[in-house]
Amino acid sequence: MDTTETALSVIAKSLKSQGIQYAFGVVGIPVVEVASALQEVGIKYVGMRNEQAASYAAGAIGYLTKKPGVCLVVSGPGLIHALGGMANAQVNGWPMIVIGGSCDRDQEGLGGFQEFPQVETCRLYSKYSCRPSDVSLIPFHIEKAVRESTYGRPGACYIDLTGDIINQEANQSKIIYPLKCPDPPSAVAPPTMISSLADVLTSAVKPLVIIGKGCAYNGAEDSLTRLIQNHKLPFLPTPMGKGVVSDFSPFCVASARSRALAEADVILLLGARLNWILHFGRPPRFNPNVKILQVDIHMEELHSSIQSQVAVAGDIEAIVKQISNELEKRHWSFNTDSLWWEYLNKKKSENALAVKEMISDKSLPLNYYAAYQEIQNLIPKDSVIINEGANTMDIGRTMLLNSLPRHRLDAGTFGTMGVGLGFAIAAALWCQDYAPQKRVVCVQGDSAFGFSAIEMETICRYQLPIIVIILNNNGIYSGLDEESFKMLDEYDVHLALCIPPTSLLPGAKYEKITEMFGGKGYSVQSTEQLQHALKEALSSSSQPAVINVSICPTAQRKPQDFPWLTRAKL
């Protein structure tokens, strides 16, 4: 007589056999037992307070481990809440799998509980969206989802499990578990293309290397450091490309970003897209005659926005090694005494002086630069930094330095706000398993913190020693001070008609949120208080902390050559 196996067991065993380590979610009908089944086979399940934060965590752990994180959600609204994180992973190129429960098949069209067209909806946000029609097909679809999410440009996948399937059993003889999906194959470039690329690069008068997030995901740090150091090339990291080659490197020109982009005549673009983050590669931010040398895993990305001089599809680490070998054969390196290096170093020095003036201003309430300098000075250099907000994130990209790859997570390609605590939870779990001595430091604006502040309970429940630093300017972009806010009461008008749309409640005690759950909270006004709070928080290896730093509501970035985002100064 054939023995049977439950769908719950099949789901858990299939995910485990494919190397899945982490799952995040919010349980309810019909997926409560799925989470327990995952734990039974050794998959770590973190119960979150909102599906959106859970989906952000699943995407981030996929980025950190190169294996998809799982986000487990209930039907209808539960899945809809997770779409933000699914879209974020898809646009960023991070592997994740969303598993959603759905109404029983015999109730479809009748108005079943939380009935929603989930498979069709998720096709807009994923590489692969499916519904196994039988328990025996679950292993096939899980292996395919893992493969789809990791091969080519990584991304999100969706698996829909109806309530009746979840509660079924199947004959073991009919269940076939595929072999574990192999790691993505490494693709190299034809030698002729590498030679053509080197011809253009070695002819450059003003070369620049742009290091993208794809280099960090790919693990290309060793080969890229060799390329930069041996050939004396100036480089500019994208926000999450920071640390692939250390920000402390003398070849890093991040502090001269605008001028480097505007004047480079040849740009070697590695694992980065010419999208809004890089101003589409177009004038006035880029030289109108710039020659782009493009390397990307995703063939459809080649020649995007503007035509590249040489475009190569393949594994970034392997291709960078090819480029290095070709340049070494030619005995070529860029002259550090060139006018281009002289110009870049001058711009770096000028910008450093402008920032130094703001750092030295300790007047109250603090500006961003003074606060950031204290944070940068005190946090361990190998910290995993989560950074989000408006000015908080933009200034943090220059003030918080990274010497290691995959140690910075922020709003990314999709510009997603509210990712902070989900990302921090994922990073803390990664640290527990792979680097237990590292600290996770999450620096957010007050608006960004508010998206998922209740996840501080999750952080305390799982005893994750995350340090959250809120740079609190009482608003979105900018707010009002307490005196100005109180004056609004004097107007004989509904508050919804007079409180500025960007304003949040001044003096909010965000640090109290963590104290409710057993964490430590600090309210900070001065640099001395910030030093004390951060040192004390760092001294604990087990207690989460929230440091609420009062920032001047009108504090801004230093003057920019160009407005941010897509607006051009013509």
XYZ file of C-alpha atoms in Angstrom:
570
model
C 0.000 0.000 0.000
C 1.367 3.410 -0.993
C 2.197 5.785 1.840
C 1.081 9.391 1.650
C 2.797 12.680 2.387
C 1.137 15.937 3.382
C 1.407 19.041 1.251
C 2.940 20.810 4.254
C 5.774 18.285 4.326
C 6.253 18.517 0.553
C 6.456 22.330 0.662
C 8.979 22.349 3.496
C 11.144 19.543 2.139
C 11.183 21.095 -1.343
C 12.357 24.474 -0.043
C 14.942 22.879 2.243
C 16.323 20.661 -0.528
C 16.791 23.777 -2.698
C 18.944 25.453 -0.061
C 16.386 27.897 1.352
C 17.527 29.073 4.790
C 15.224 31.924 5.795
C 11.539 32.773 5.662
C 9.662 35.837 6.861
C 5.962 36.460 7.033
C 2.683 37.030 8.804
C 0.646 33.845 9.263
C -3.097 33.308 9.101
C -5.576 31.220 7.144
C -4.515 29.171 5.175
C -0.731 29.243 5.797
C -0.357 28.953 9.599
C 0.828 25.355 9.436
C 3.201 26.105 6.549
C 5.394 28.262 8.829
C 5.558 25.481 11.426
C 6.468 22.949 8.741
C 9.344 25.172 7.598
C 10.709 25.320 11.131
C 10.468 21.523 11.473
C 12.916 21.012 8.581
C 15.337 23.681 9.870
C 14.313 26.738 7.859
C 14.450 29.812 10.081
C 11.079 31.537 10.152
C 10.746 35.113 11.441
C 7.219 36.234 12.210
C 6.883 39.919 11.316
C 4.201 42.495 12.138
C 3.432 43.532 8.557
C 3.789 41.715 5.246
C 5.483 44.685 3.648
C 8.395 44.604 6.103
C 8.520 40.802 5.759
C 8.866 41.062 1.994
C 11.626 43.660 2.321
C 13.477 41.314 4.677
C 13.112 38.378 2.274
C 14.547 40.412 -0.603
C 17.454 41.689 1.482
C 18.436 38.225 2.710
C 18.382 37.092 -0.919
C 20.835 39.861 -1.777
C 23.116 39.011 1.141
C 23.158 35.228 0.583
C 22.496 34.911 -3.195
C 19.759 32.419 -2.293
C 16.123 33.537 -2.362
C 14.536 34.447 0.919
C 10.936 33.333 1.318
C 8.083 35.660 2.213
C 5.048 33.718 3.463
C 1.728 35.580 3.321
C -1.976 34.972 3.569
C -4.412 35.453 0.724
C -5.804 38.684 -0.694
C -4.753 41.667 1.442
C -1.773 39.771 2.863
C -0.338 39.255 -0.600
C -1.149 42.817 -1.654
C 0.834 44.155 1.313
C 3.815 42.081 0.154
C 3.790 43.444 -3.403
C 5.936 46.431 -2.365
C 8.791 44.153 -1.339
C 8.296 41.900 -4.337
C 8.527 44.874 -6.703
C 11.548 46.186 -4.797
C 13.380 42.869 -5.203
C 12.411 42.585 -8.863
C 13.636 46.074 -9.747
C 16.801 45.751 -7.624
C 17.621 42.328 -9.065
C 17.445 40.382 -5.779
C 16.293 36.760 -5.494
C 13.177 36.133 -3.403
C 10.146 33.856 -3.453
C 6.741 34.920 -2.201
C 4.487 32.036 -1.185
C 0.874 33.089 -0.818
C -2.094 31.172 0.411
C -5.287 31.609 -1.575
C -8.946 30.603 -1.401
C -10.001 27.049 -2.168
C -10.418 26.315 -5.867
C -14.041 25.210 -5.493
C -14.877 28.677 -4.093
C -13.364 30.704 -6.917
C -15.856 33.065 -8.513
C -18.233 32.680 -5.580
C -16.676 35.392 -3.471
C -14.399 33.134 -1.459
C -12.624 34.408 1.635
C -10.051 37.016 0.521
C -10.447 35.869 -3.092
C -8.129 37.767 -5.409
C -6.452 37.085 -8.806
C -3.074 36.513 -7.164
C -1.163 34.663 -9.877
C -2.119 37.213 -12.509
C -1.337 40.138 -10.210
C 2.118 38.848 -9.335
C 3.158 38.489 -12.967
C 3.633 42.268 -12.993
C 6.097 42.071 -10.115
C 8.022 38.872 -10.766
C 10.006 36.713 -13.166
C 7.789 33.674 -12.593
C 4.277 33.330 -11.153
C 2.541 29.974 -10.799
C -0.068 27.881 -9.010
C 0.739 24.158 -8.619
C -2.339 22.190 -9.664
C -1.459 19.196 -7.505
C 0.635 18.424 -4.420
C 2.960 16.252 -6.508
C 3.889 19.281 -8.662
C 4.948 21.513 -5.764
C 8.626 20.361 -5.826
C 8.861 21.114 -9.563
C 7.526 24.642 -9.184
C 9.710 25.401 -6.160
C 12.875 24.307 -7.981
C 11.866 26.368 -10.993
C 11.180 29.409 -8.815
C 14.622 29.108 -7.202
C 16.242 28.794 -10.633
C 14.282 31.686 -12.133
C 15.021 33.926 -9.163
C 18.793 33.369 -9.297
C 19.667 32.903 -12.972
C 20.329 35.861 -15.290
C 19.382 39.059 -13.507
C 17.972 37.796 -10.190
C 14.463 38.729 -9.186
C 11.231 37.778 -7.466
C 9.010 34.737 -8.029
C 5.542 33.878 -6.769
C 4.017 30.504 -5.834
C 0.292 30.392 -5.123
C -1.002 27.659 -2.811
C -4.757 27.242 -2.528
C -6.253 26.272 0.784
C -7.443 22.899 -0.527
C -3.969 22.048 -1.882
C -2.302 22.975 1.417
C -4.617 20.529 3.230
C -4.163 17.652 0.783
C -1.974 14.581 0.835
C -0.381 12.721 -2.075
C 1.068 9.296 -2.690
C 4.802 9.413 -2.111
C 5.335 7.385 -5.282
C 3.999 10.318 -7.317
C 6.174 12.962 -5.670
C 9.486 13.613 -7.410
C 11.953 15.944 -5.706
C 14.254 17.603 -8.282
C 17.957 17.812 -7.577
C 19.153 21.012 -5.935
C 19.335 23.827 -8.458
C 23.009 24.392 -9.404
C 24.556 27.804 -8.907
C 24.197 30.050 -11.966
C 26.840 29.317 -14.601
C 29.607 31.838 -15.171
C 29.694 33.399 -18.649
C 32.832 35.043 -20.044
C 33.272 37.368 -23.019
C 34.912 36.591 -26.367
C 38.592 37.711 -26.337
C 37.935 40.001 -29.306
C 35.384 41.982 -27.284
C 37.777 42.281 -24.347
C 40.454 43.528 -26.727
C 38.073 46.124 -28.201
C 37.079 47.260 -24.725
C 40.728 47.605 -23.707
C 41.486 49.593 -26.871
C 38.919 52.219 -25.876
C 39.857 52.249 -22.197
C 43.579 52.678 -22.811
C 42.908 55.577 -25.192
C 40.973 57.515 -22.535
C 42.173 60.919 -21.352
C 39.594 61.043 -18.548
C 38.623 57.448 -17.655
C 36.163 56.546 -14.914
C 34.972 53.197 -13.546
C 31.428 53.007 -12.142
C 30.909 50.122 -9.728
C 27.285 49.057 -9.387
C 25.261 46.916 -7.025
C 25.614 44.035 -9.471
C 29.330 43.867 -8.641
C 28.497 43.549 -4.945
C 25.921 40.813 -5.550
C 28.289 38.982 -7.879
C 31.119 38.919 -5.313
C 33.510 40.695 -7.669
C 35.379 42.620 -4.953
C 38.755 40.879 -5.286
C 38.972 41.129 -9.075
C 37.745 44.733 -9.056
C 40.200 45.823 -6.370
C 42.962 44.306 -8.463
C 41.747 46.180 -11.573
C 41.513 49.539 -9.792
C 44.774 49.322 -7.850
C 46.964 47.818 -10.559
C 45.786 50.189 -13.266
C 45.322 53.351 -11.166
C 41.769 53.978 -12.356
C 39.453 56.490 -10.659
C 36.216 54.833 -9.603
C 32.784 55.905 -8.473
C 30.512 53.475 -6.592
C 26.755 53.573 -6.851
C 25.086 53.664 -3.411
C 25.004 49.894 -2.912
C 28.201 49.426 -4.894
C 29.994 51.084 -1.983
C 32.619 48.867 -0.373
C 33.223 46.580 -3.366
C 36.416 48.596 -3.563
C 36.918 50.392 -0.270
C 35.569 53.927 0.073
C 38.891 54.664 1.808
C 40.821 53.880 -1.387
C 42.769 56.831 -2.844
C 41.225 55.915 -6.203
C 37.661 56.543 -4.965
C 36.273 59.817 -6.346
C 32.817 59.667 -4.758
C 33.325 63.083 -3.188
C 33.821 64.520 -6.689
C 30.892 62.607 -8.171
C 29.225 65.348 -10.211
C 32.415 66.559 -11.865
C 33.697 63.037 -12.535
C 30.470 62.070 -14.302
C 30.238 65.346 -16.226
C 33.749 65.266 -17.657
C 34.793 61.615 -18.062
C 35.413 60.745 -21.689
C 35.374 56.946 -21.195
C 33.282 55.192 -18.533
C 33.639 51.515 -17.694
C 30.141 50.684 -16.395
C 30.170 47.525 -14.283
C 26.934 46.031 -12.971
C 25.135 49.382 -12.918
C 22.268 50.726 -15.003
C 22.044 54.089 -16.716
C 18.795 54.863 -14.941
C 17.775 57.750 -12.683
C 20.551 57.035 -10.183
C 23.105 57.712 -12.925
C 20.980 60.376 -14.640
C 20.398 58.112 -17.661
C 23.968 58.710 -18.867
C 22.888 61.877 -20.639
C 23.942 65.545 -20.692
C 24.263 67.803 -18.821
C 25.331 65.371 -16.129
C 27.424 63.307 -18.542
C 29.828 64.375 -21.241
C 27.790 64.337 -24.478
C 30.697 62.566 -26.204
C 31.362 59.995 -23.477
C 32.132 56.442 -24.573
C 30.433 53.804 -22.431
C 32.044 50.396 -21.928
C 29.273 48.288 -20.444
C 29.379 44.963 -18.597
C 26.128 43.470 -17.295
C 24.670 40.034 -16.553
C 21.401 41.046 -18.201
C 21.737 41.162 -21.974
C 18.620 43.286 -22.421
C 20.260 46.010 -20.314
C 23.031 46.548 -22.866
C 22.809 49.836 -24.801
C 19.938 50.991 -22.573
C 19.339 54.782 -22.569
C 22.381 55.490 -24.749
C 24.429 53.391 -27.159
C 27.506 51.806 -25.602
C 30.818 51.781 -27.452
C 31.453 48.202 -26.331
C 28.782 46.162 -24.503
C 29.518 42.794 -22.930
C 27.025 40.411 -21.333
C 28.241 37.947 -18.741
C 29.555 37.292 -15.262
C 31.094 40.509 -13.941
C 33.829 38.914 -11.861
C 34.972 36.709 -14.738
C 34.903 39.575 -17.247
C 36.762 41.962 -14.920
C 39.485 39.313 -14.631
C 39.613 39.179 -18.412
C 39.952 42.964 -18.593
C 42.725 42.971 -15.967
C 44.633 40.247 -17.782
C 44.393 42.139 -21.077
C 45.606 45.405 -19.510
C 48.484 43.600 -17.802
C 49.523 42.092 -21.131
C 49.671 45.633 -22.477
C 51.608 46.833 -19.394
C 49.134 49.696 -19.110
C 48.061 51.774 -16.145
C 46.587 55.252 -16.009
C 49.041 58.004 -15.096
C 48.349 59.319 -11.567
C 50.216 62.512 -12.498
C 47.770 63.248 -15.303
C 45.707 66.438 -15.479
C 42.596 64.305 -14.954
C 43.845 62.949 -11.619
C 45.016 66.437 -10.645
C 41.542 67.828 -11.377
C 39.703 65.054 -9.521
C 41.902 65.351 -6.441
C 41.368 69.104 -6.413
C 37.580 68.658 -6.515
C 37.775 66.068 -3.739
C 39.708 68.511 -1.554
C 37.327 71.391 -2.263
C 34.277 69.310 -1.385
C 35.957 67.981 1.752
C 36.507 71.558 2.940
C 32.851 72.447 2.332
C 31.697 69.434 4.345
C 34.262 70.084 7.087
C 32.666 73.461 7.795
C 29.283 71.833 8.376
C 30.809 69.047 10.470
C 32.403 71.598 12.771
C 29.090 73.405 13.335
C 27.866 71.889 16.633
C 25.089 74.432 17.203
C 21.696 73.111 18.316
C 19.610 71.664 16.870
C 22.261 69.677 15.014
C 22.773 69.572 11.264
C 23.096 66.233 9.463
C 26.839 66.448 8.879
C 27.716 67.054 12.538
C 25.569 64.088 13.593
C 26.906 61.825 10.852
C 30.514 62.588 11.724
C 29.972 61.255 15.254
C 28.284 58.128 13.899
C 31.056 57.496 11.375
C 33.729 57.967 14.031
C 32.175 55.520 16.505
C 30.587 52.624 14.630
C 32.859 49.649 13.790
C 34.294 49.888 10.289
C 32.840 46.486 9.387
C 29.283 47.419 10.396
C 26.418 46.531 8.093
C 24.798 49.912 7.444
C 21.123 50.325 6.623
C 20.392 53.865 5.482
C 17.139 55.414 4.314
C 15.263 58.676 4.252
C 15.460 61.804 2.112
C 18.338 64.004 3.284
C 19.232 61.273 5.780
C 20.024 58.805 3.009
C 21.499 61.260 0.496
C 23.951 62.682 3.027
C 24.583 59.236 4.495
C 25.844 58.018 1.134
C 28.818 60.369 1.430
C 29.291 60.475 5.208
C 29.043 56.753 6.068
C 31.990 54.968 4.471
C 32.163 51.285 3.573
C 35.303 49.197 3.293
C 33.500 45.896 2.644
C 31.005 44.845 -0.049
C 27.325 44.142 0.658
C 27.589 46.157 3.868
C 25.249 48.945 2.767
C 21.528 48.600 2.100
C 19.345 51.560 1.149
C 16.366 52.576 -0.981
C 18.079 51.161 -4.064
C 17.025 51.195 -7.691
C 13.318 51.446 -6.895
C 13.831 54.328 -4.438
C 11.735 52.443 -1.901
C 11.102 54.105 1.462
C 10.178 52.082 4.542
C 12.703 49.329 3.880
C 14.887 50.079 6.907
C 13.746 47.750 9.672
C 12.975 44.865 7.305
C 16.466 45.174 5.847
C 17.980 45.490 9.327
C 16.277 42.293 10.518
C 17.587 40.399 7.486
C 21.096 41.791 7.998
C 21.067 40.882 11.703
C 20.069 37.288 10.905
C 22.863 37.118 8.327
C 25.328 38.407 10.912
C 24.184 35.836 13.471
C 24.957 32.996 11.077
C 27.924 34.286 9.087
C 29.618 37.116 11.000
C 28.487 37.110 14.652
C 30.864 39.894 15.702
C 29.484 42.434 13.227
C 27.004 45.142 14.215
C 23.971 46.252 12.256
C 23.435 50.028 12.340
C 20.220 51.367 10.808
C 20.256 55.139 10.208
C 16.833 56.485 9.177
C 14.903 59.670 8.928
C 11.879 59.998 11.193
C 9.495 59.567 8.275
C 11.277 56.396 7.098
C 11.235 54.940 10.623
C 7.498 55.451 10.809
C 6.736 53.071 7.937
C 7.444 49.991 10.049
C 8.307 51.208 13.539
C 6.303 48.390 15.147
C 8.900 45.938 13.809
C 10.941 47.003 16.836
C 8.821 44.375 18.621
C 10.052 41.785 16.116
C 13.630 42.908 16.697
C 13.254 42.589 20.467
C 11.385 39.258 20.228
C 14.214 37.669 18.270
C 16.876 39.412 20.388
C 18.570 41.078 17.432
C 21.051 43.711 18.707
C 20.234 46.260 16.007
C 21.076 49.899 16.664
C 18.520 52.220 15.065
C 19.551 55.875 14.797
C 16.744 58.269 13.831
C 17.823 61.621 12.409
C 14.656 63.438 13.365
C 13.906 66.711 11.574
C 10.162 66.570 12.306
C 9.127 65.927 8.745
C 9.404 64.522 5.258
C 12.324 66.420 3.675
C 11.772 69.144 6.296
C 9.386 69.929 9.134
C 8.542 72.576 11.699
C 10.109 73.279 15.053
C 7.909 72.900 18.126
C 7.258 76.632 18.490
C 6.137 77.026 14.870
C 3.966 73.940 15.117
C 2.204 75.236 18.246
C 1.473 78.534 16.485
C -0.785 76.651 14.060
C -3.314 76.283 16.884
C -3.805 80.045 16.791
C -5.351 79.853 13.326
C -9.103 79.476 13.292
C -8.961 76.713 10.716
C -8.988 72.918 10.657
C -5.483 71.537 11.296
C -5.748 69.425 8.142
C -5.827 72.712 6.223
C -2.806 74.336 7.842
C -0.276 71.673 8.889
C 2.257 71.559 6.023
C 2.088 68.263 4.087
C 5.749 67.568 4.867
C 5.415 68.193 8.602
C 5.370 65.488 11.290
C 4.806 65.949 15.012
C 7.787 67.828 16.498
C 9.438 66.340 19.549
C 8.059 62.828 18.951
C 9.634 60.358 21.399
C 10.358 57.557 18.948
C 12.888 56.040 21.330
C 10.016 55.026 23.636
C 8.827 52.458 21.085
C 11.746 50.149 21.742
C 11.479 50.632 25.500
C 7.952 49.149 25.383
C 9.451 45.867 24.200
C 12.556 45.736 26.390
C 15.033 47.608 24.198
C 16.972 50.715 25.164
C 15.948 54.191 24.044
C 17.907 57.439 23.947
C 16.810 61.016 23.264
C 19.731 63.048 21.900
C 20.222 66.739 21.188
C 23.999 67.372 21.233
C 27.034 65.608 19.784
C 28.171 64.786 23.329
C 24.860 63.065 24.052
C 25.072 61.219 20.728
C 28.565 59.986 21.574
C 27.394 58.711 24.966
C 24.286 56.993 23.606
C 26.087 55.315 20.714
C 28.969 54.083 22.871
C 26.506 52.613 25.370
C 24.421 50.977 22.638
C 27.540 49.460 21.048
C 28.644 48.050 24.405
C 25.639 45.682 24.471
C 25.820 42.593 22.284
C 22.217 41.573 22.854
C 19.956 44.585 23.483
C 18.375 46.506 20.584
C 18.507 50.301 20.833
C 16.835 53.344 19.286
C 18.715 56.659 19.367
C 16.421 59.572 18.518
C 18.604 62.498 17.363
C 17.023 65.949 17.041
C 18.020 67.549 13.723
C 17.344 71.140 12.680
C 14.127 71.082 10.586
C 15.710 73.363 7.973
C 19.056 71.523 7.719
C 19.903 70.503 4.153
C 22.652 68.973 2.021
C 25.617 71.007 0.909
C 24.955 72.893 -2.363
C 24.903 70.552 -5.376
C 26.132 71.086 -8.917
C 22.849 69.590 -10.125
C 19.463 69.068 -8.463
C 18.864 65.478 -7.419
C 16.675 62.967 -9.236
C 15.904 63.652 -12.882
C 15.706 67.421 -13.087
C 18.458 69.037 -15.125
C 19.992 72.442 -14.600
C 20.165 73.734 -18.149
